[in-house]
Short mmCIF file of C-alpha atoms and ligand atoms in Angstrom, two decimals:
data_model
loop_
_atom_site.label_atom_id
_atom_site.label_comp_id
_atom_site.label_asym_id
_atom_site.label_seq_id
_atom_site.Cartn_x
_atom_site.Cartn_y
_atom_site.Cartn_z
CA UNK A 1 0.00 0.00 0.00
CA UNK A 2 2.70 1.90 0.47
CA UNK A 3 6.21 2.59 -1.15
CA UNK A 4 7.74 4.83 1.69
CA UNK A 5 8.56 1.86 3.99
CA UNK A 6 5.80 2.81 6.03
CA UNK A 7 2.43 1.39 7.28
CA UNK A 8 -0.20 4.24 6.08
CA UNK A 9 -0.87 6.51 9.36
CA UNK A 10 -2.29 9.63 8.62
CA UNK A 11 -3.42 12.40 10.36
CA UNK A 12 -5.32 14.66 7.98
CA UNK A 13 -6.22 18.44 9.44
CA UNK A 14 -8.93 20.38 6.82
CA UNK A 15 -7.91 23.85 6.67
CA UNK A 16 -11.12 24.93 5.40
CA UNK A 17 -12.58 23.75 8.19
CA UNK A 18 -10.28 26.04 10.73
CA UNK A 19 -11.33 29.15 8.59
CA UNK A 20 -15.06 28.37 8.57
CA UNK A 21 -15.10 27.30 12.25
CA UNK A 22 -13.09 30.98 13.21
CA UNK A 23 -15.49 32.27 10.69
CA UNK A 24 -18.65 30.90 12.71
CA UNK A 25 -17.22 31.77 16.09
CA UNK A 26 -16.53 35.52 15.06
CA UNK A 27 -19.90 35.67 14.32
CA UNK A 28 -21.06 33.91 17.40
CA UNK A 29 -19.15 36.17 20.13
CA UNK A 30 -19.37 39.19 17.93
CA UNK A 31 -16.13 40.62 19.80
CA UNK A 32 -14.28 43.41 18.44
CA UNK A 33 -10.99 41.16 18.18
CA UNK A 34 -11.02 37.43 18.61
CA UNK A 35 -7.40 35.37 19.04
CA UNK A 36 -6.80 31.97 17.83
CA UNK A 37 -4.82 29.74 20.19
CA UNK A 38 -2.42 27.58 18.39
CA UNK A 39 -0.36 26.72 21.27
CA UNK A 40 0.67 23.02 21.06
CA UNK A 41 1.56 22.66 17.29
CA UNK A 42 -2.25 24.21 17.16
CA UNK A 43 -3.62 21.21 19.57
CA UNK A 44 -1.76 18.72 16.91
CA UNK A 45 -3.37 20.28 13.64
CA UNK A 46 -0.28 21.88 12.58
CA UNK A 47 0.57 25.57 14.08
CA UNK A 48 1.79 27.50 10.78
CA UNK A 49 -1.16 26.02 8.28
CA UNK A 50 -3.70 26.55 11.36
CA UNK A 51 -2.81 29.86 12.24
CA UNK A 52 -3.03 31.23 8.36
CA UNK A 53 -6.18 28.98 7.73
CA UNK A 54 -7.37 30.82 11.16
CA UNK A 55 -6.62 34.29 10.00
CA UNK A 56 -8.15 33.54 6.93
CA UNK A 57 -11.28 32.92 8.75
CA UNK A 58 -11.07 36.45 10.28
CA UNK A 59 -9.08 36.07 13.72
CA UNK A 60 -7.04 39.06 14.03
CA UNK A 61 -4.45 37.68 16.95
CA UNK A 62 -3.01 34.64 18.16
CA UNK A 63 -2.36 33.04 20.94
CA UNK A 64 0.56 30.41 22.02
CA UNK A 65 1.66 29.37 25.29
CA UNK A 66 5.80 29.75 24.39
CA UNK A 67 7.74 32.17 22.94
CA UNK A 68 9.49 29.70 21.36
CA UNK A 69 5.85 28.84 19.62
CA UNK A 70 5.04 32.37 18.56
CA UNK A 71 8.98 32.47 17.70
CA UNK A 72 8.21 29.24 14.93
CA UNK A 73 5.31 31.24 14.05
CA UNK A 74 7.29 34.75 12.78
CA UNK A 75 9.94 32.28 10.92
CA UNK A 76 7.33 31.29 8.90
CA UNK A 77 6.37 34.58 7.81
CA UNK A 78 3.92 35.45 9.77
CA UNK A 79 3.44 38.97 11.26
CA UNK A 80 -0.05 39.33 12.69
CA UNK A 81 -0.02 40.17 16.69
CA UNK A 82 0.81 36.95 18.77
CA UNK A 83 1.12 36.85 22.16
CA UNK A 84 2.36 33.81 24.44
CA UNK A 85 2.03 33.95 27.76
CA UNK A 86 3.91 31.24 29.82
CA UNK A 87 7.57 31.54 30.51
CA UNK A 88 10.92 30.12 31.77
CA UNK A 89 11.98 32.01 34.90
CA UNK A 90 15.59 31.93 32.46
CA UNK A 91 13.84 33.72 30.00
CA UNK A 92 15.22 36.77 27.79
CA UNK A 93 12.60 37.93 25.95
CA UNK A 94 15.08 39.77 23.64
CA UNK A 95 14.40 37.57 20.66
CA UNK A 96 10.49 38.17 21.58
CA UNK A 97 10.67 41.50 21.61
CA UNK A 98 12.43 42.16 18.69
CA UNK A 99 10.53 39.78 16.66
CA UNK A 100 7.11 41.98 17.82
CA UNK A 101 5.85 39.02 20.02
CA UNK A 102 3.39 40.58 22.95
CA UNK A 103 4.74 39.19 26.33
CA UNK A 104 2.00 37.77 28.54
CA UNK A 105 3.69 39.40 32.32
CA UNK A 106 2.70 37.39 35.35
CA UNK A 107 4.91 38.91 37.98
CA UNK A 108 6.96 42.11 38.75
CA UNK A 109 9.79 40.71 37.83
CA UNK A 110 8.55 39.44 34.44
CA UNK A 111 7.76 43.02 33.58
CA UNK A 112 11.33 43.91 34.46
CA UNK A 113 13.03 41.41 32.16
CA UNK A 114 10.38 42.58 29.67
CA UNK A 115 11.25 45.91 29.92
CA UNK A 116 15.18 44.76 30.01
CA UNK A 117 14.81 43.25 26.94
CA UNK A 118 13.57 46.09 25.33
CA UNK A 119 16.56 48.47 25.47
CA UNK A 120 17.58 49.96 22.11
CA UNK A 121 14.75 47.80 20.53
CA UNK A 122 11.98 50.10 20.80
CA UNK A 123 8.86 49.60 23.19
CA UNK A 124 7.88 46.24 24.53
CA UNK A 125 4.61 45.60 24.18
CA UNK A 126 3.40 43.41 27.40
CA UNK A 127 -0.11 42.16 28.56
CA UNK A 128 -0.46 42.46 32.24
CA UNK A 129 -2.24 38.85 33.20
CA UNK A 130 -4.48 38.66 36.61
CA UNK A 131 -4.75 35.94 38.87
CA UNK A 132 -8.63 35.88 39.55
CA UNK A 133 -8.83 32.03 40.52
CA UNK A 134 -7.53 29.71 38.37
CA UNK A 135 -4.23 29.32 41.03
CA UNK A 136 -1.65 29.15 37.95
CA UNK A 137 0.11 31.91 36.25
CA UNK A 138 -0.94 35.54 36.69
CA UNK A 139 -0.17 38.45 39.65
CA UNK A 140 -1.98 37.58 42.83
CA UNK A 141 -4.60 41.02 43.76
CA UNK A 142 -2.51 41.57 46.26
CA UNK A 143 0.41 42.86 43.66
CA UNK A 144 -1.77 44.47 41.16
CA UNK A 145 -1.10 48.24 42.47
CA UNK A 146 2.66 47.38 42.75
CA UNK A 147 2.70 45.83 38.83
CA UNK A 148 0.24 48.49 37.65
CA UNK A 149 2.20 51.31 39.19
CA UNK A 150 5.72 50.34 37.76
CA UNK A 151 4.01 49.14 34.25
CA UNK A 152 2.85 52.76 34.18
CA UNK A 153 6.34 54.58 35.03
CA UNK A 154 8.14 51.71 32.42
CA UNK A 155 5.33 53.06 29.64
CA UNK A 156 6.19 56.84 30.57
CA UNK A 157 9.55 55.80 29.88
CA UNK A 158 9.56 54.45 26.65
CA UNK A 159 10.51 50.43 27.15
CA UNK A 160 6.74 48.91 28.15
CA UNK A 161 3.31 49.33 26.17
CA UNK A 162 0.76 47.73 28.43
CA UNK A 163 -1.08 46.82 24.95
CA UNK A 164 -3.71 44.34 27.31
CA UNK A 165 -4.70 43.14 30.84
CA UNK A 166 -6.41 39.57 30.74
CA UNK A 167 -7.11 36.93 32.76
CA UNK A 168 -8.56 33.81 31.99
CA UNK A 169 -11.48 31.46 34.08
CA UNK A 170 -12.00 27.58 35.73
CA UNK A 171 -14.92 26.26 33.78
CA UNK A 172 -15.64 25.17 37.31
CA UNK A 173 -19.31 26.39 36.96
CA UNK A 174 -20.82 29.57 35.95
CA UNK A 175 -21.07 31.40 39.36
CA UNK A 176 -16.84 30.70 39.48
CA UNK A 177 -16.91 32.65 36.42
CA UNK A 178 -18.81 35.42 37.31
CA UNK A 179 -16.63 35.89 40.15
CA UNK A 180 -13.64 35.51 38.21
CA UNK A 181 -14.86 38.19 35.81
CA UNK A 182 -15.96 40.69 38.31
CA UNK A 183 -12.03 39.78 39.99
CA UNK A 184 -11.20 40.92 36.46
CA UNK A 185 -13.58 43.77 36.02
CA UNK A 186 -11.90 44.97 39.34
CA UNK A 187 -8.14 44.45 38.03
CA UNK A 188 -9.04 46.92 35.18
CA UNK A 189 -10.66 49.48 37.04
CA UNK A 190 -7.25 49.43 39.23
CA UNK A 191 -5.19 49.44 36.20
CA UNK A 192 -7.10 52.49 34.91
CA UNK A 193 -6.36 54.34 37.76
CA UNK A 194 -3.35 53.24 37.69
CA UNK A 195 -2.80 55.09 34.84
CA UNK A 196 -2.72 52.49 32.05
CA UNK A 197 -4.99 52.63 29.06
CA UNK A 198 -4.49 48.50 27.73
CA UNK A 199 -6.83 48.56 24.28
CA UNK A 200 -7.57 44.61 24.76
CA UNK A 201 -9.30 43.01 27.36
CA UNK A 202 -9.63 39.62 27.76
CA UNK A 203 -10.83 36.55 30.09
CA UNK A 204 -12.48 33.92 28.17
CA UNK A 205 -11.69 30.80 25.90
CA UNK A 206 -13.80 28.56 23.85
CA UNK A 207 -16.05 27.56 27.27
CA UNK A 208 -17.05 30.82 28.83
CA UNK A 209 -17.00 32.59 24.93
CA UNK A 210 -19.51 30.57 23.86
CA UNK A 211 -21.77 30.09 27.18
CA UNK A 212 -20.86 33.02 29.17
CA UNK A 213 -21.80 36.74 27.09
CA UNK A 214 -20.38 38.93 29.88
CA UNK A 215 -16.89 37.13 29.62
CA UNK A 216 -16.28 38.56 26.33
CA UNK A 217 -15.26 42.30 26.56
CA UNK A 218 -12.59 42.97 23.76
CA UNK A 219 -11.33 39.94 22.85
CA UNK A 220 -12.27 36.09 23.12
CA UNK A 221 -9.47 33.67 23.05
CA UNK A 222 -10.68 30.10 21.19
CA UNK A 223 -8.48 27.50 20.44
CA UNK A 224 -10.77 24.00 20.92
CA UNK A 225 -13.67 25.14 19.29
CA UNK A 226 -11.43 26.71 15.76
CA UNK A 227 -10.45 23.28 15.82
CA UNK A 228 -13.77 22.00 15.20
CA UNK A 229 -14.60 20.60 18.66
CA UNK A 230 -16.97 21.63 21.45
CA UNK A 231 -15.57 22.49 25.14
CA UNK A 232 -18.42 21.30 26.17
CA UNK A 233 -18.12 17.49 24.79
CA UNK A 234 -20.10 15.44 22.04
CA UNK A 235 -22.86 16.68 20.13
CA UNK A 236 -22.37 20.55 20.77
CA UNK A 237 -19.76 21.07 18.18
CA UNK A 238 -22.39 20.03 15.39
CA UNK A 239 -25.01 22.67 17.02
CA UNK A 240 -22.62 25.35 17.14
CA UNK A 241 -21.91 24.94 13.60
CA UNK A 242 -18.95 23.71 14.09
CA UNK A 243 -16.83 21.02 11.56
CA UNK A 244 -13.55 19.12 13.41
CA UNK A 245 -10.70 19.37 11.23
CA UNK A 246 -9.10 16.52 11.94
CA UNK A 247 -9.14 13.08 10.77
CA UNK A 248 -7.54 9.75 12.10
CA UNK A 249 -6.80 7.42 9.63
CA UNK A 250 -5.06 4.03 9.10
CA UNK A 251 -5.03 1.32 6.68
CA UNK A 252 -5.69 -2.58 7.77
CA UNK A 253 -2.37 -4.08 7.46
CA UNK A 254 -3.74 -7.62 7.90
CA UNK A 255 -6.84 -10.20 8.40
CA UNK A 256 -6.99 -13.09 10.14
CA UNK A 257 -9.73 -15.63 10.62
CA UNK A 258 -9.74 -17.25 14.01
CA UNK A 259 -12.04 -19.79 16.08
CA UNK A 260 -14.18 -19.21 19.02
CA UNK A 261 -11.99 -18.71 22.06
CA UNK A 262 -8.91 -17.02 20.82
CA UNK A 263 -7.21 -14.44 22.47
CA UNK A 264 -6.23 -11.12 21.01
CA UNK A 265 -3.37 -8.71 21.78
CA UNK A 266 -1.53 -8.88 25.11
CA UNK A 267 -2.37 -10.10 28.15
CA UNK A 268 -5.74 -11.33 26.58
CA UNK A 269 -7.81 -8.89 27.95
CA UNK A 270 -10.44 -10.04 25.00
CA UNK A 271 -11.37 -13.36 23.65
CA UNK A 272 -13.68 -14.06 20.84
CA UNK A 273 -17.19 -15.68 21.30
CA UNK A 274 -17.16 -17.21 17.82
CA UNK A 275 -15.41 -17.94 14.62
CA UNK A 276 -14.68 -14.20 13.35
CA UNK A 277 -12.24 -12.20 11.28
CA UNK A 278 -9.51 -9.66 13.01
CA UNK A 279 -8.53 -6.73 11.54
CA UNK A 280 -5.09 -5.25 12.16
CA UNK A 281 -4.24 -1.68 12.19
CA UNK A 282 -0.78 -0.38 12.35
CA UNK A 283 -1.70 2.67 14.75
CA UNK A 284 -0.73 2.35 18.92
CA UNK A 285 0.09 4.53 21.95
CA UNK A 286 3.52 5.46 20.07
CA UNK A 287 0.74 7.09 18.25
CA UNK A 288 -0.21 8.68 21.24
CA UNK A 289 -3.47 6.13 20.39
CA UNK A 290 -4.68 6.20 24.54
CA UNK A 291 -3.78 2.44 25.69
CA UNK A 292 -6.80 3.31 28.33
CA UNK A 293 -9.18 3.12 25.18
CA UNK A 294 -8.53 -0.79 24.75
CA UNK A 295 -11.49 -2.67 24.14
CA UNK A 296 -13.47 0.56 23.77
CA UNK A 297 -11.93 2.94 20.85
CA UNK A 298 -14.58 2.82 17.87
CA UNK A 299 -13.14 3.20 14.25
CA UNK A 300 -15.51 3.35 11.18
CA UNK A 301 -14.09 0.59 8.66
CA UNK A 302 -16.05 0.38 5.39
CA UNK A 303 -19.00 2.13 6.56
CA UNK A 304 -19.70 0.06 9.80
CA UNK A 305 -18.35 1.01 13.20
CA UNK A 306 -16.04 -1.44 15.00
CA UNK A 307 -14.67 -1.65 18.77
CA UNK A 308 -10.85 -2.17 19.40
CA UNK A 309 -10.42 -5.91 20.44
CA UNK A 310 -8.13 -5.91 23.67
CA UNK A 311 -4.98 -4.14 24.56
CA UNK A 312 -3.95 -1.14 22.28
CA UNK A 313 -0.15 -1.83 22.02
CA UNK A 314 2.66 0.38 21.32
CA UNK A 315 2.37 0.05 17.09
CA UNK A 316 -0.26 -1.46 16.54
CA UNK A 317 -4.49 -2.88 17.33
CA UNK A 318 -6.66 -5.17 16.58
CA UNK A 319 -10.57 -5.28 15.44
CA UNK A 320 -12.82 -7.97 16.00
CA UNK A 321 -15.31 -7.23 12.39
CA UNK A 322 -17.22 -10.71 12.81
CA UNK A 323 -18.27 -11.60 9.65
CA UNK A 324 -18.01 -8.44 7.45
CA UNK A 325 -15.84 -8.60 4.67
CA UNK A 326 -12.76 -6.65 5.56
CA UNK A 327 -9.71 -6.60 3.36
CA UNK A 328 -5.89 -5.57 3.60
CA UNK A 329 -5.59 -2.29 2.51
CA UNK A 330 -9.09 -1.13 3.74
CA UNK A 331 -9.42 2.29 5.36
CA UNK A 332 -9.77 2.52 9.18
CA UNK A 333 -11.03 6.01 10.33
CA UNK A 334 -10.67 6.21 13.90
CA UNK A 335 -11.92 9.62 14.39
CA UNK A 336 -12.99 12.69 11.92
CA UNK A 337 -16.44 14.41 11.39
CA UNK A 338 -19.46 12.68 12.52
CA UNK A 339 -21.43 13.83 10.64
CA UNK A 340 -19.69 12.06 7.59
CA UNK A 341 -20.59 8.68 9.59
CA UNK A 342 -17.44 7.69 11.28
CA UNK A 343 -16.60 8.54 15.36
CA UNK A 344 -15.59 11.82 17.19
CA UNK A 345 -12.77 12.57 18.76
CA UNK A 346 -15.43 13.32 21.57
CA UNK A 347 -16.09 9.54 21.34
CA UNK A 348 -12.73 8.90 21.79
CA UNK A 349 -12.76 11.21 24.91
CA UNK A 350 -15.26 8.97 26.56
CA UNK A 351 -13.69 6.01 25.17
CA UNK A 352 -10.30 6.38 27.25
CA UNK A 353 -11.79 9.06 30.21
CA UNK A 354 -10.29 12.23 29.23
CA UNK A 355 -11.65 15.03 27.35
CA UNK A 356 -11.47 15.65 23.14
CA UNK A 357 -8.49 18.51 23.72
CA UNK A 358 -6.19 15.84 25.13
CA UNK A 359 -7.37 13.25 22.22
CA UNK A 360 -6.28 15.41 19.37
CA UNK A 361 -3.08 17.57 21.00
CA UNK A 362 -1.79 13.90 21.91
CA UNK A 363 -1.14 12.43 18.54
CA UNK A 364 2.34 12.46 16.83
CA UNK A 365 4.71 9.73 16.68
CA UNK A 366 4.75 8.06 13.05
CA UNK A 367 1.73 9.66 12.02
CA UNK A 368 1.90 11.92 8.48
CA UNK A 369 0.34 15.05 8.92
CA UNK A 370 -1.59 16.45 5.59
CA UNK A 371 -3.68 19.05 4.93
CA UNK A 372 -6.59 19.57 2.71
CA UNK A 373 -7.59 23.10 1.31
CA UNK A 374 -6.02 26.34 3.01
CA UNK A 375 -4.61 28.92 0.91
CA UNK A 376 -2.23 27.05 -0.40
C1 LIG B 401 -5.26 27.11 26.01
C2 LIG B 401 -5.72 28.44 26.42
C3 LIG B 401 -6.81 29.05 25.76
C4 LIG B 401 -7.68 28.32 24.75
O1 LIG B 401 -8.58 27.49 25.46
P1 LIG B 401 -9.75 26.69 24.72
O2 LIG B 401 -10.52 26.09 25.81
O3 LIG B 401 -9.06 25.67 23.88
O4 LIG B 401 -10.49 27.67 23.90
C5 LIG B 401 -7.12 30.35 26.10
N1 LIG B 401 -6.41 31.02 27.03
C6 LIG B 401 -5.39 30.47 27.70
C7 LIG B 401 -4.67 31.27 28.72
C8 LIG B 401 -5.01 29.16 27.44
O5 LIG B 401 -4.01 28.60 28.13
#
C-alpha cells in the first residue's frame, strides 16, 4: 500500500474547516478582536497552516503558550499580533521583543526582564495577566497596584506598552466565572487608575466565549472550538456549527480468521465468542493512540463502526469485524467528522476518560500530517 517503507498513518487536518469554524465563532461572540490559540503545534493540527487557515477565517491575533511557539510562528512569515504567555523564569525575551511578540507578564519581575529586553529595541509591548482564581500563572490582587504602578512609570519611559490586561477562568461552573470576571472587572478598574490605558481586554476561551456573554469584553481567546470541537463534549460542536478538522486514519495491514476462544493482543484482555475475522491496524500509543481506550476505541471501517479488540499496544491494534468482509488495505477512520458517519474525537474522549483537547493535541509519533484546502 505503500512505497515509503511505512504502514499508512495519517493524520489529515482540513484547513477549510479552521477558517469556517473561526469564521462561525466571530460571528457567534461578535467581539471586536477574537485570538486563535495555536499553542501546542495548534492542539496537533499543525501551528503555521492553522494559524493562516485561522486568519483567513477572520481572527485578528493569536495566541501560544511559548515564545518559542510564537517564535516558529514569525519564521514562517507570519506577522499578525501573537502573544504567548507562559515563561521560563531563564527567560530573555530579547528575541520576543524584537521579533514583535506581545509578552503575557505574570509577575513584577517578568515586567522587568520585559522591559530589560527592550533596550535599544523600541517599546515592549506586554499584557499584564491577573490571577482571579484559576491558582496558575498571573499576579496575585494583592500585587496588582505594585505591577500596575511600575508598568505605568516603564510606559512613561519608553521600554513597556501595556497593549492588554487579561485573565482567563476555571470552567468550574458559571457562578466561578462570574466571580472571576468581576475579579477581572476589578483588576481593570485598578489598572485604569493606575494610569494604564491596555486597548484589549480579555478573560475567556472557547467555554465561557460561547456560554458566558459577559466574559467577552474585547477579545475572546478560542483554540478548541477553531479546531472543530466543542468544550463542552459530544454533540455541541455540530449545534454550534462547528466542523472538526481533523481526521484519524489508518489502513488494515492484515486479516486473520480465528475460532471461538482465541485471544487477542496482550495479556488477553479479549477473547472471541465465535469464529470471526480480526482486523489489524498499524496505529498504537507510540501514536499517542490512549492504551486506556482498549477494548473501547470505535473506528468506522467500510461504513460500519467497529470496537478495538483488547490491549492497544505500542504500534499497533486489533478489530474484531465478525463476519463483514474486511480486506488488507481497507481504510480505518478512527476519528474525523461525525457527521460524515465515522466517530468523534469526543467519542474517543469517553472512550479512554479524558476530554477531546487531550485526544487530538496527543497524537504524533509516526503519524503523516496532511492538509486539505487552506490557501495554499
Ligand atoms: C489554552 C488556552 C486558551 C484556549 O482554550 P480553549 O478552551 O481551547 O479555547 C485560552 N487562554 C489560555 C490562557 C489558554 O491557556
Amino acid at each position: 500500500m505503500s512505497a515509503s517503507g511505512a504502514p499508512f498513518r495519517e493524520l489529515v487536518v482540513d484547513l477549510d474547516a479552521v477558517t469556517a469554524n473561526v469564521a462561525r465563532l466571530r460571528e457567534l461572540v461578535g467581539t471586536e478582536h477574537a485570538m486563535a490559540v495555536v499553542k501546542a503545534n495548534a492542539y496537533g493540527h499543525g501551528a503555521v497552516a492553522c494559524a493562516r487557515a485561522a486568519l483567513a477565517g477572520g481572527a485578528d491575533w493569536l495566541g501560544v503558550a511559548d515564545v518559542a511557539e510564537a517564535l516558529q510562528l514569525r519564521a514562517a512569515g507570519i506577522d499578525a499580533p501573537v502573544l504567548a504567555w507562559l515563561h521560563d523564569p531563564g527567560e530573555d525575551f530579547v528575541e520576543a521583543v524584537a521579533a514583535g511578540v506581545d509578552i503575557g507578564v505574570s509577575s513584577l519581575a517578568q515586567l522587568e526582564t520585559v522591559a530589560a529586553a527592550a533596550s535599544g529595541a523600541g517599546p515592549a509591548y506586554v499584557q499584564l495577566k491577573l490571577e482571579t482564581g484559576l491558582s496558575r500563572n498571573g499576579i496575585a490582587p494583592e500585587h496588582w497596584e505594585a505591577v500596575f504602578a511600575r508598568a505605568r512609570e516603564l510606559e512613561l519611559a519608553g521600554s513597556v506598552v501595556v497593549r492588554g490586561i487579561f485573565s482567563h477562568v476555571s470552567n468550574a461552573s458559571p457562578e466561578d466565572d462570574r466571580a472571576a470576571v468581576a475579579a477581572y472587572r476589578d483588576g481593570l478598574a485598578r489598572a485604569e487608575f493606575a494610569g494604564l490605558r491596555p486597548g484589549l481586554t480579555h478573560i475567556a476561551a472557547s467555554a465561557a466565549a460561547l456560554s458566558l456573554p459577559e466574559s467577552r469584553f474585547g477579545m475572546v481567546r478560542l483554540g478548541i472550538a477553531c479546531y472543530g470541537l466543542s468544550p463542552f463534549g459530544a454533540a455541541s460542536a455540530a449545534e454550534l456549527g462547528l466542523r472538526p478538522a481533523m481526521t484519524l486514519r489508518a489502513r488494515v495491514a492484515a486479516v486473520r480468521r480465528v475460532p471461538a476462544g482465541t485471544g487477542v493482543s496482550y495479556d488477553y484482555t479479549y477473547r472471541t465468542d465465535r469464529e470471526t475475522t480480526l482486523a489489524l491496524v498499524p496505529l498504537g500509543y507510540a501514536e499517542g493512540i490512549p492504551r486506556h481506550a482498549s477494548s473501547r476505541g470505535p473506528v468506522a471501517i467500510g461504513g460500519s463502526r467497529y470496537r478495538i479488540a483488547g490491549r492497544v499496544a505500542m504500534d499497533q491494534f486489533v478489530v474484531d469485524v465478525g463476519d463483514a468482509d474486511v480486506a488488507v488495505g481497507d481504510e480505518v477512520v478512527l476519528f474525523g467528522d461525525p457527521a460524515t458517519g465515522v466517530p468523534s474525537a469526543d467519542d474517543w474522549a469517553e472512550a479512554a476518560d479524558t476530554i477531546n483537547y487531550e485526544i487530538v493535541t496527543r497524537l504524533g509519533g509516526r503519524l503523516r500530517r496532511s492538509f486539505r484546502g487552506g490557501a495554499a
